mmCIF file of C-alpha atoms and ligand atoms in Angstrom:
data_model
loop_
_atom_site.group_PDB
_atom_site.id
_atom_site.type_symbol
_atom_site.label_atom_id
_atom_site.label_comp_id
_atom_site.label_asym_id
_atom_site.label_seq_id
_atom_site.Cartn_x
_atom_site.Cartn_y
_atom_site.Cartn_z
ATOM 1 C CA MET Q 28 141.857 120.614 72.585
ATOM 2 C CA SER Q 29 141.398 119.776 76.324
ATOM 3 C CA ARG Q 30 139.280 122.364 78.194
ATOM 4 C CA PHE Q 31 142.112 122.408 80.773
ATOM 5 C CA THR Q 32 144.508 124.217 78.598
ATOM 6 C CA PHE Q 33 144.253 127.671 80.086
ATOM 7 C CA ASP Q 34 144.317 129.632 76.863
ATOM 8 C CA ALA Q 35 140.869 128.374 75.958
ATOM 9 C CA GLY Q 36 139.215 131.240 77.818
ATOM 10 C CA ILE Q 37 138.553 129.402 80.931
ATOM 11 C CA THR Q 38 140.403 130.401 84.087
ATOM 12 C CA PRO Q 39 141.739 127.921 86.585
ATOM 13 C CA SER Q 40 139.367 129.166 89.252
ATOM 14 C CA GLU Q 41 136.431 128.282 87.119
ATOM 15 C CA ILE Q 42 137.396 124.687 87.140
ATOM 16 C CA THR Q 43 135.671 122.826 90.014
ATOM 17 C CA PRO Q 44 136.945 119.573 91.385
ATOM 18 C CA GLU Q 45 133.852 117.928 89.801
ATOM 19 C CA ASP Q 46 134.904 119.080 86.325
ATOM 20 C CA ILE Q 47 138.301 117.575 86.956
ATOM 21 C CA TYR Q 48 136.913 114.315 88.242
ATOM 22 C CA ARG Q 49 134.462 113.942 85.342
ATOM 23 C CA ASP Q 50 137.108 114.750 82.855
ATOM 24 C CA ARG Q 51 139.439 112.185 84.377
ATOM 25 C CA ARG Q 52 136.799 109.509 84.165
ATOM 26 C CA ARG Q 53 136.012 110.408 80.567
ATOM 27 C CA PHE Q 54 139.643 110.220 79.870
ATOM 28 C CA MET Q 55 140.052 106.870 81.599
ATOM 29 C CA ALA Q 56 137.004 105.493 79.723
ATOM 30 C CA ALA Q 57 138.555 106.746 76.477
ATOM 31 C CA ALA Q 58 141.999 105.454 77.267
ATOM 32 C CA GLY Q 59 140.666 102.098 77.844
ATOM 33 C CA THR Q 60 138.927 101.819 74.535
ATOM 34 C CA LEU Q 61 140.918 103.839 72.040
ATOM 35 C CA MET Q 62 144.157 102.792 70.559
ATOM 36 C CA GLY Q 63 145.061 106.324 70.012
ATOM 37 C CA ALA Q 64 145.104 107.318 73.707
ATOM 38 C CA SER Q 65 148.797 107.985 73.649
ATOM 39 C CA LEU Q 66 148.107 110.816 71.258
ATOM 40 C CA ILE Q 67 146.333 112.819 74.025
ATOM 41 C CA PRO Q 68 148.929 115.463 75.054
ATOM 42 C CA ASP Q 69 150.489 114.727 78.389
ATOM 43 C CA LEU Q 70 150.640 118.446 79.178
ATOM 44 C CA ALA Q 71 146.839 118.759 79.041
ATOM 45 C CA LEU Q 72 146.516 115.860 81.410
ATOM 46 C CA ALA Q 73 149.070 117.277 83.855
ATOM 47 C CA ALA Q 74 147.098 120.527 83.966
ATOM 48 C CA ALA Q 75 143.949 118.485 84.684
ATOM 49 C CA ALA Q 76 145.451 116.613 87.562
ATOM 50 C CA PRO Q 77 145.069 118.222 91.038
ATOM 51 C CA ALA Q 78 147.329 117.333 93.913
ATOM 52 C CA ASN Q 79 146.484 114.070 95.511
ATOM 53 C CA VAL Q 80 144.637 112.362 92.673
ATOM 54 C CA PHE Q 81 143.599 108.843 93.463
ATOM 55 C CA ALA Q 82 143.069 106.516 90.536
ATOM 56 C CA GLY Q 83 140.737 103.962 92.112
ATOM 57 C CA LYS Q 84 139.215 101.357 89.860
ATOM 58 C CA ALA Q 85 135.448 101.420 89.859
ATOM 59 C CA SER Q 86 133.839 99.003 92.299
ATOM 60 C CA ARG Q 87 130.965 96.542 91.526
ATOM 61 C CA TYR Q 88 129.282 97.881 94.627
ATOM 62 C CA ASN Q 89 128.670 101.365 93.017
ATOM 63 C CA THR Q 90 125.360 102.791 92.784
ATOM 64 C CA THR Q 91 124.282 104.251 89.380
ATOM 65 C CA GLU Q 92 122.237 106.990 91.237
ATOM 66 C CA THR Q 93 123.248 110.681 90.383
ATOM 67 C CA GLU Q 94 126.085 111.779 92.674
ATOM 68 C CA ASN Q 95 125.636 114.871 94.768
ATOM 69 C CA THR Q 96 127.843 117.749 93.834
ATOM 70 C CA PHE Q 97 131.311 118.398 95.428
ATOM 71 C CA ASP Q 98 129.762 121.710 96.741
ATOM 72 C CA GLN Q 99 126.891 119.854 98.590
ATOM 73 C CA ILE Q 100 129.194 117.238 99.842
ATOM 74 C CA THR Q 101 131.549 119.651 101.429
ATOM 75 C CA HIS Q 102 129.025 122.302 102.751
ATOM 76 C CA TYR Q 103 126.408 120.159 104.366
ATOM 77 C CA ASN Q 104 128.361 118.224 107.024
ATOM 78 C CA ASN Q 105 128.201 116.745 110.406
ATOM 79 C CA TYR Q 106 131.561 117.078 112.178
ATOM 80 C CA TYR Q 107 130.773 118.200 115.779
ATOM 81 C CA GLU Q 108 134.438 118.820 116.558
ATOM 82 C CA PHE Q 109 134.119 121.873 114.324
ATOM 83 C CA GLY Q 110 130.535 122.979 115.403
ATOM 84 C CA THR Q 111 127.090 121.524 115.279
ATOM 85 C CA ASP Q 112 125.558 123.382 112.324
ATOM 86 C CA LYS Q 113 125.667 121.717 109.035
ATOM 87 C CA THR Q 114 127.717 124.713 107.641
ATOM 88 C CA ASP Q 115 130.147 124.854 110.535
ATOM 89 C CA PRO Q 116 132.597 122.093 109.380
ATOM 90 C CA GLY Q 117 132.950 123.681 105.961
ATOM 91 C CA GLU Q 118 133.800 127.059 107.574
ATOM 92 C CA ASN Q 119 135.980 125.874 110.488
ATOM 93 C CA ALA Q 120 137.722 122.628 109.491
ATOM 94 C CA GLY Q 121 140.464 124.495 107.795
ATOM 95 C CA SER Q 122 142.390 124.536 111.064
ATOM 96 C CA LEU Q 123 142.758 120.647 110.953
ATOM 97 C CA LYS Q 124 146.316 119.674 110.241
ATOM 98 C CA THR Q 125 146.424 116.393 108.366
ATOM 99 C CA ARG Q 126 150.147 115.951 107.934
ATOM 100 C CA PRO Q 127 152.010 114.534 109.706
ATOM 101 C CA TRP Q 128 149.315 111.947 110.697
ATOM 102 C CA SER Q 129 149.580 108.513 112.111
ATOM 103 C CA VAL Q 130 147.070 105.853 112.754
ATOM 104 C CA ARG Q 131 147.680 103.326 115.578
ATOM 105 C CA VAL Q 132 146.208 99.899 115.035
ATOM 106 C CA GLU Q 133 146.341 97.777 118.191
ATOM 107 C CA GLY Q 134 144.488 95.493 120.468
ATOM 108 C CA GLU Q 135 143.649 91.839 119.790
ATOM 109 C CA CYS Q 136 146.139 91.291 116.954
ATOM 110 C CA LEU Q 137 149.604 89.726 116.411
ATOM 111 C CA LYS Q 138 151.033 92.682 114.565
ATOM 112 C CA PRO Q 139 150.022 95.953 116.263
ATOM 113 C CA GLN Q 140 151.586 98.924 114.480
ATOM 114 C CA THR Q 141 151.617 102.654 113.868
ATOM 115 C CA PHE Q 142 151.051 103.633 110.237
ATOM 116 C CA ASP Q 143 152.097 106.968 108.729
ATOM 117 C CA ILE Q 144 149.138 108.083 106.712
ATOM 118 C CA ASP Q 145 151.000 108.072 103.466
ATOM 119 C CA SER Q 146 152.084 104.474 103.865
ATOM 120 C CA LEU Q 147 148.567 103.457 105.115
ATOM 121 C CA ILE Q 148 147.115 104.890 101.723
ATOM 122 C CA LYS Q 149 149.374 102.483 99.983
ATOM 123 C CA LEU Q 150 148.429 99.371 101.874
ATOM 124 C CA ALA Q 151 145.999 98.203 99.207
ATOM 125 C CA PRO Q 152 144.708 99.157 95.858
ATOM 126 C CA MET Q 153 142.376 102.198 95.834
ATOM 127 C CA GLU Q 154 138.844 101.734 94.709
ATOM 128 C CA GLU Q 155 136.216 104.151 93.775
ATOM 129 C CA ARG Q 156 132.930 103.496 95.691
ATOM 130 C CA ILE Q 157 129.884 105.463 94.751
ATOM 131 C CA TYR Q 158 127.780 105.096 97.968
ATOM 132 C CA ARG Q 159 124.775 106.537 99.534
ATOM 133 C CA LEU Q 160 125.502 107.999 102.802
ATOM 134 C CA ARG Q 161 122.335 108.105 104.887
ATOM 135 C CA CYS Q 162 122.320 110.386 107.919
ATOM 136 C CA VAL Q 163 120.047 109.772 110.961
ATOM 137 C CA GLU Q 164 118.219 113.078 110.529
ATOM 138 C CA ALA Q 165 116.610 111.748 107.421
ATOM 139 C CA TRP Q 166 118.756 113.148 104.732
ATOM 140 C CA SER Q 167 121.018 111.406 102.204
ATOM 141 C CA MET Q 168 123.642 111.986 99.706
ATOM 142 C CA VAL Q 169 125.446 109.969 97.031
ATOM 143 C CA ILE Q 170 129.196 110.399 97.300
ATOM 144 C CA PRO Q 171 131.957 109.022 95.206
ATOM 145 C CA TRP Q 172 134.354 107.879 97.936
ATOM 146 C CA GLU Q 173 137.811 106.595 97.320
ATOM 147 C CA GLY Q 174 139.614 104.087 99.601
ATOM 148 C CA PHE Q 175 140.086 100.316 100.140
ATOM 149 C CA PRO Q 176 138.126 97.640 102.198
ATOM 150 C CA LEU Q 177 138.879 98.054 105.921
ATOM 151 C CA SER Q 178 139.278 94.236 105.902
ATOM 152 C CA GLU Q 179 142.717 94.797 104.122
ATOM 153 C CA LEU Q 180 143.994 96.674 107.138
ATOM 154 C CA ILE Q 181 142.516 94.147 109.649
ATOM 155 C CA LYS Q 182 144.014 91.236 107.846
ATOM 156 C CA HIS Q 183 147.395 92.954 107.697
ATOM 157 C CA VAL Q 184 147.683 93.209 111.454
ATOM 158 C CA GLN Q 185 146.521 89.541 111.936
ATOM 159 C CA PRO Q 186 143.699 89.640 114.389
ATOM 160 C CA THR Q 187 143.620 86.913 117.128
ATOM 161 C CA ALA Q 188 140.458 84.804 117.848
ATOM 162 C CA ASN Q 189 139.540 87.270 120.714
ATOM 163 C CA ALA Q 190 139.123 90.098 118.173
ATOM 164 C CA LYS Q 191 135.139 90.372 118.106
ATOM 165 C CA TYR Q 192 134.714 94.028 117.653
ATOM 166 C CA VAL Q 193 136.571 97.057 116.257
ATOM 167 C CA GLU Q 194 136.795 100.438 117.855
ATOM 168 C CA PHE Q 195 137.516 103.643 116.049
ATOM 169 C CA THR Q 196 138.785 106.755 117.635
ATOM 170 C CA SER Q 197 138.857 110.277 116.074
ATOM 171 C CA LEU Q 198 141.423 112.949 116.871
ATOM 172 C CA ALA Q 199 140.510 115.168 119.707
ATOM 173 C CA ASP Q 200 142.855 118.122 119.719
ATOM 174 C CA PRO Q 201 141.277 121.370 121.324
ATOM 175 C CA HIS Q 202 143.964 123.458 119.510
ATOM 176 C CA GLN Q 203 142.683 122.432 116.098
ATOM 177 C CA MET Q 204 139.039 121.636 116.892
ATOM 178 C CA PRO Q 205 137.073 124.555 118.446
ATOM 179 C CA GLY Q 206 133.996 122.246 118.891
ATOM 180 C CA LEU Q 207 135.713 120.281 121.602
ATOM 181 C CA ALA Q 208 135.015 123.286 123.966
ATOM 182 C CA GLU Q 209 131.322 122.295 123.873
ATOM 183 C CA ARG Q 210 130.616 119.108 125.761
ATOM 184 C CA VAL Q 211 127.985 117.945 123.274
ATOM 185 C CA LEU Q 212 129.686 114.505 122.993
ATOM 186 C CA ASP Q 213 131.987 112.437 125.094
ATOM 187 C CA TRP Q 214 135.179 113.344 123.336
ATOM 188 C CA PRO Q 215 137.045 111.824 121.592
ATOM 189 C CA TYR Q 216 134.523 110.789 119.051
ATOM 190 C CA SER Q 217 134.469 107.070 118.904
ATOM 191 C CA GLU Q 218 132.597 104.394 117.072
ATOM 192 C CA GLY Q 219 132.537 100.644 116.675
ATOM 193 C CA LEU Q 220 131.578 97.768 114.497
ATOM 194 C CA ARG Q 221 131.205 94.032 115.074
ATOM 195 C CA MET Q 222 134.200 92.094 113.384
ATOM 196 C CA ASP Q 223 131.942 90.638 110.696
ATOM 197 C CA GLU Q 224 130.649 94.175 109.845
ATOM 198 C CA ALA Q 225 134.269 95.586 109.765
ATOM 199 C CA MET Q 226 135.334 92.732 107.505
ATOM 200 C CA ASN Q 227 132.383 93.050 105.128
ATOM 201 C CA PRO Q 228 133.714 94.195 101.659
ATOM 202 C CA LEU Q 229 131.291 97.262 101.768
ATOM 203 C CA THR Q 230 133.080 98.828 104.713
ATOM 204 C CA LEU Q 231 135.522 101.212 103.220
ATOM 205 C CA LEU Q 232 138.634 102.769 104.818
ATOM 206 C CA THR Q 233 138.307 106.080 103.039
ATOM 207 C CA PHE Q 234 140.897 108.596 101.972
ATOM 208 C CA GLY Q 235 139.295 110.599 99.240
ATOM 209 C CA LEU Q 236 136.156 111.782 97.402
ATOM 210 C CA TYR Q 237 135.543 112.915 93.832
ATOM 211 C CA GLY Q 238 139.104 111.668 92.878
ATOM 212 C CA LYS Q 239 141.008 113.808 95.399
ATOM 213 C CA ALA Q 240 142.053 113.696 99.073
ATOM 214 C CA LEU Q 241 139.126 113.987 101.609
ATOM 215 C CA PRO Q 242 138.374 117.619 102.384
ATOM 216 C CA ASN Q 243 138.910 118.318 106.097
ATOM 217 C CA GLN Q 244 135.139 118.624 106.697
ATOM 218 C CA ASN Q 245 134.674 115.135 105.384
ATOM 219 C CA GLY Q 246 137.108 113.578 107.780
ATOM 220 C CA ALA Q 247 140.535 114.002 106.442
ATOM 221 C CA PRO Q 248 142.959 112.266 106.192
ATOM 222 C CA VAL Q 249 141.157 109.050 106.913
ATOM 223 C CA ARG Q 250 137.687 107.990 107.909
ATOM 224 C CA VAL Q 251 135.391 104.962 107.541
ATOM 225 C CA VAL Q 252 132.267 104.600 105.475
ATOM 226 C CA VAL Q 253 129.701 102.144 106.404
ATOM 227 C CA PRO Q 254 127.028 102.562 103.705
ATOM 228 C CA TRP Q 255 124.192 100.470 105.318
ATOM 229 C CA LYS Q 256 124.355 102.256 108.679
ATOM 230 C CA TYR Q 257 123.393 105.804 109.749
ATOM 231 C CA GLY Q 258 126.128 108.379 108.990
ATOM 232 C CA PHE Q 259 127.328 108.659 112.580
ATOM 233 C CA LYS Q 260 128.894 105.198 112.454
ATOM 234 C CA SER Q 261 131.351 106.496 109.923
ATOM 235 C CA ALA Q 262 134.032 108.162 112.185
ATOM 236 C CA LYS Q 263 136.177 110.875 110.750
ATOM 237 C CA SER Q 264 139.816 111.799 111.121
ATOM 238 C CA ILE Q 265 140.732 108.483 112.627
ATOM 239 C CA VAL Q 266 143.935 108.251 114.832
ATOM 240 C CA LYS Q 267 143.278 104.789 116.419
ATOM 241 C CA ILE Q 268 141.817 101.489 115.445
ATOM 242 C CA ARG Q 269 141.556 98.925 118.215
ATOM 243 C CA LEU Q 270 140.467 95.268 117.962
ATOM 244 C CA VAL Q 271 138.672 94.304 121.104
ATOM 245 C CA SER Q 272 136.858 91.352 122.653
ATOM 246 C CA SER Q 273 133.729 93.002 123.838
ATOM 247 C CA GLN Q 274 131.382 95.587 122.382
ATOM 248 C CA PRO Q 275 132.978 99.085 122.719
ATOM 249 C CA GLY Q 276 131.123 102.160 123.827
ATOM 250 C CA THR Q 277 130.377 104.710 121.073
ATOM 251 C CA ALA Q 278 130.224 108.531 121.266
ATOM 252 C CA TRP Q 279 126.430 108.822 120.403
ATOM 253 C CA ASN Q 280 125.363 105.773 122.361
ATOM 254 C CA LYS Q 281 127.171 107.146 125.525
ATOM 255 C CA SER Q 282 125.526 110.544 125.147
ATOM 256 C CA VAL Q 283 121.974 109.495 124.289
ATOM 257 C CA PRO Q 284 121.590 105.754 124.656
ATOM 258 C CA SER Q 285 117.769 105.905 124.142
ATOM 259 C CA GLU Q 286 118.254 107.375 120.626
ATOM 260 C CA TYR Q 287 121.363 105.866 119.325
ATOM 261 C CA GLY Q 288 122.229 102.149 119.681
ATOM 262 C CA PHE Q 289 125.269 100.283 118.733
ATOM 263 C CA TYR Q 290 124.109 98.778 115.455
ATOM 264 C CA SER Q 291 122.432 101.799 113.838
ATOM 265 C CA ASN Q 292 121.494 99.975 110.743
ATOM 266 C CA VAL Q 293 119.469 102.001 108.268
ATOM 267 C CA ASN Q 294 115.879 100.799 108.981
ATOM 268 C CA PRO Q 295 112.782 102.524 107.719
ATOM 269 C CA GLU Q 296 110.687 100.511 110.205
ATOM 270 C CA VAL Q 297 112.382 101.694 113.441
ATOM 271 C CA ASP Q 298 111.645 105.289 114.112
ATOM 272 C CA HIS Q 299 114.110 107.411 115.935
ATOM 273 C CA PRO Q 300 112.383 108.615 119.110
ATOM 274 C CA ARG Q 301 112.022 112.166 117.812
ATOM 275 C CA TRP Q 302 111.389 111.448 114.122
ATOM 276 C CA SER Q 303 110.274 108.899 111.588
ATOM 277 C CA GLN Q 304 112.904 107.166 109.696
ATOM 278 C CA ALA Q 305 110.681 105.955 106.833
ATOM 279 C CA THR Q 306 111.604 108.666 104.353
ATOM 280 C CA GLU Q 307 114.505 110.769 103.593
ATOM 281 C CA ARG Q 308 115.392 113.908 101.610
ATOM 282 C CA ARG Q 309 118.213 113.524 99.113
ATOM 283 C CA ILE Q 310 120.194 116.774 99.437
ATOM 284 C CA GLY Q 311 119.447 118.804 96.338
ATOM 285 C CA GLU Q 312 115.934 117.295 95.812
ATOM 286 C CA PHE Q 313 112.643 118.751 97.014
ATOM 287 C CA PHE Q 314 110.434 115.572 97.378
ATOM 288 C CA ARG Q 315 111.139 113.045 99.969
ATOM 289 C CA ARG Q 316 111.828 109.375 99.015
ATOM 290 C CA LYS Q 317 111.279 106.115 100.809
ATOM 291 C CA THR Q 318 114.197 104.993 102.808
ATOM 292 C CA LEU Q 319 115.342 101.504 101.897
ATOM 293 C CA MET Q 320 116.183 98.777 104.482
ATOM 294 C CA PHE Q 321 119.927 98.649 105.053
ATOM 295 C CA ASN Q 322 120.025 101.779 102.823
ATOM 296 C CA GLY Q 323 119.527 99.530 99.770
ATOM 297 C CA TYR Q 324 122.524 97.312 100.563
ATOM 298 C CA GLY Q 325 120.469 94.303 102.024
ATOM 299 C CA ASP Q 326 121.772 91.840 99.395
ATOM 300 C CA TYR Q 327 125.226 92.181 100.882
ATOM 301 C CA VAL Q 328 124.588 92.620 104.639
ATOM 302 C CA ALA Q 329 121.187 91.329 105.677
ATOM 303 C CA GLY Q 330 122.765 87.966 106.425
ATOM 304 C CA LEU Q 331 124.905 89.591 109.146
ATOM 305 C CA TYR Q 332 121.742 90.097 111.199
ATOM 306 C CA LYS Q 333 119.870 86.834 110.654
ATOM 307 C CA GLY Q 334 117.776 85.927 113.731
ATOM 308 C CA MET Q 335 118.422 89.259 115.377
ATOM 309 C CA ASP Q 336 115.523 91.546 116.591
ATOM 310 C CA LEU Q 337 116.464 94.770 114.810
ATOM 311 C CA LYS Q 338 113.841 96.774 116.964
ATOM 312 C CA LYS Q 339 115.893 95.623 120.089
ATOM 313 C CA TYR Q 340 119.342 95.949 118.431
ATOM 314 C CA TYR Q 341 118.775 99.386 116.841
HETATM 315 N N1 MTE P 1 134.734 112.485 114.357
HETATM 316 C C1 MTE P 1 133.440 112.676 113.961
HETATM 317 N N2 MTE P 1 133.152 111.807 112.991
HETATM 318 C C2 MTE P 1 131.800 111.922 112.491
HETATM 319 C C3 MTE P 1 130.927 112.868 112.862
HETATM 320 C C4 MTE P 1 131.363 113.888 114.119
HETATM 321 O O1 MTE P 1 130.685 114.758 114.597
HETATM 322 N N3 MTE P 1 132.722 113.685 114.407
HETATM 323 N N4 MTE P 1 129.574 113.030 112.583
HETATM 324 C C5 MTE P 1 129.096 111.804 111.990
HETATM 325 C C6 MTE P 1 127.826 112.024 111.413
HETATM 326 S S1 MTE P 1 126.432 112.180 112.384
HETATM 327 C C7 MTE P 1 127.563 111.923 109.984
HETATM 328 S S2 MTE P 1 126.016 112.067 109.277
HETATM 329 C C8 MTE P 1 128.746 111.750 109.061
HETATM 330 C C9 MTE P 1 128.767 112.943 108.005
HETATM 331 O O2 MTE P 1 129.795 112.684 107.005
HETATM 332 P P1 MTE P 1 129.940 113.882 105.903
HETATM 333 O O3 MTE P 1 129.958 115.255 106.595
HETATM 334 O O4 MTE P 1 131.153 113.517 105.232
HETATM 335 O O5 MTE P 1 128.738 113.762 104.940
HETATM 336 O O6 MTE P 1 129.964 111.787 109.770
HETATM 337 C C10 MTE P 1 130.074 111.189 111.014
HETATM 338 N N5 MTE P 1 131.416 111.111 111.548
HETATM 339 MO MO1 MO P 2 124.460 111.967 111.110
#
């Protein structure tokens, strides 16, 4: 009998999103191999399915490293619009209203348009991407994200030959985001990628994690995830994506240009001015581990930077 039938001595509140996620994966694996899959009661499945379940197919880019727990991923965050402590976003981001939500895509393209979030989600097939997210303050997590390649959206709006960079703008609404009262960054939060970085299949337009919609503190309803770069390149709660002809400014580079460059590729050989970037602590672990060049994704992205001095273009 499924553990999700509530007469089995387990209360709904004891079921964590992780349990649901793992159970769904086990079910999907079983369904794929067993002829008798149809015998599994639909009712039990319905009980296991939380709202907003994505059903992304596993990606070939997935790491096999152990995932961080849902609790770690949602209680150790950087989202300065909700405060600068790692625990602030988990406590404060409940005030973010993620529906209705639209994303404007404009600039150097033939088909600029405004997407309602619920149609944007359906633009391309959802994939599960188990990626390392590597933050600049030398910590990392392994997170099962869900989304589709950003390239799908960019192709959809038909970029012109002048589209050399992509600029992302996050929501900046002081009524919903108490952190905007502190001028710690130049709001709205903005980030950018070179066009070939944005088109790289690793760059994920992300709508969910652990098989459900993104929690607010992780950047609901849509963010990017760029796994070979430091975490701050992955802008959260995006309202505008602009294709531009020259390198855009970015929130961190504008605030502290000596510490944060445009490229921000994970690079153990280039220290941050205030700390070494050679090692990192995986959240939940005690011992530090060596940080890998391009966060371990060099096979897919090293070619983007051929001939560039990565000490200069940090
Ligand atoms: N809008 C916005 N996006 C943001 C940030 C932020 O403060 N505001 N912080 C960045 C930083 S520094 C990191 S490390 C990651 C953290 O993502 P996570 O909390 O989902 O792990 O989000 C990035 N995106
Ligand atoms: Mo970060």
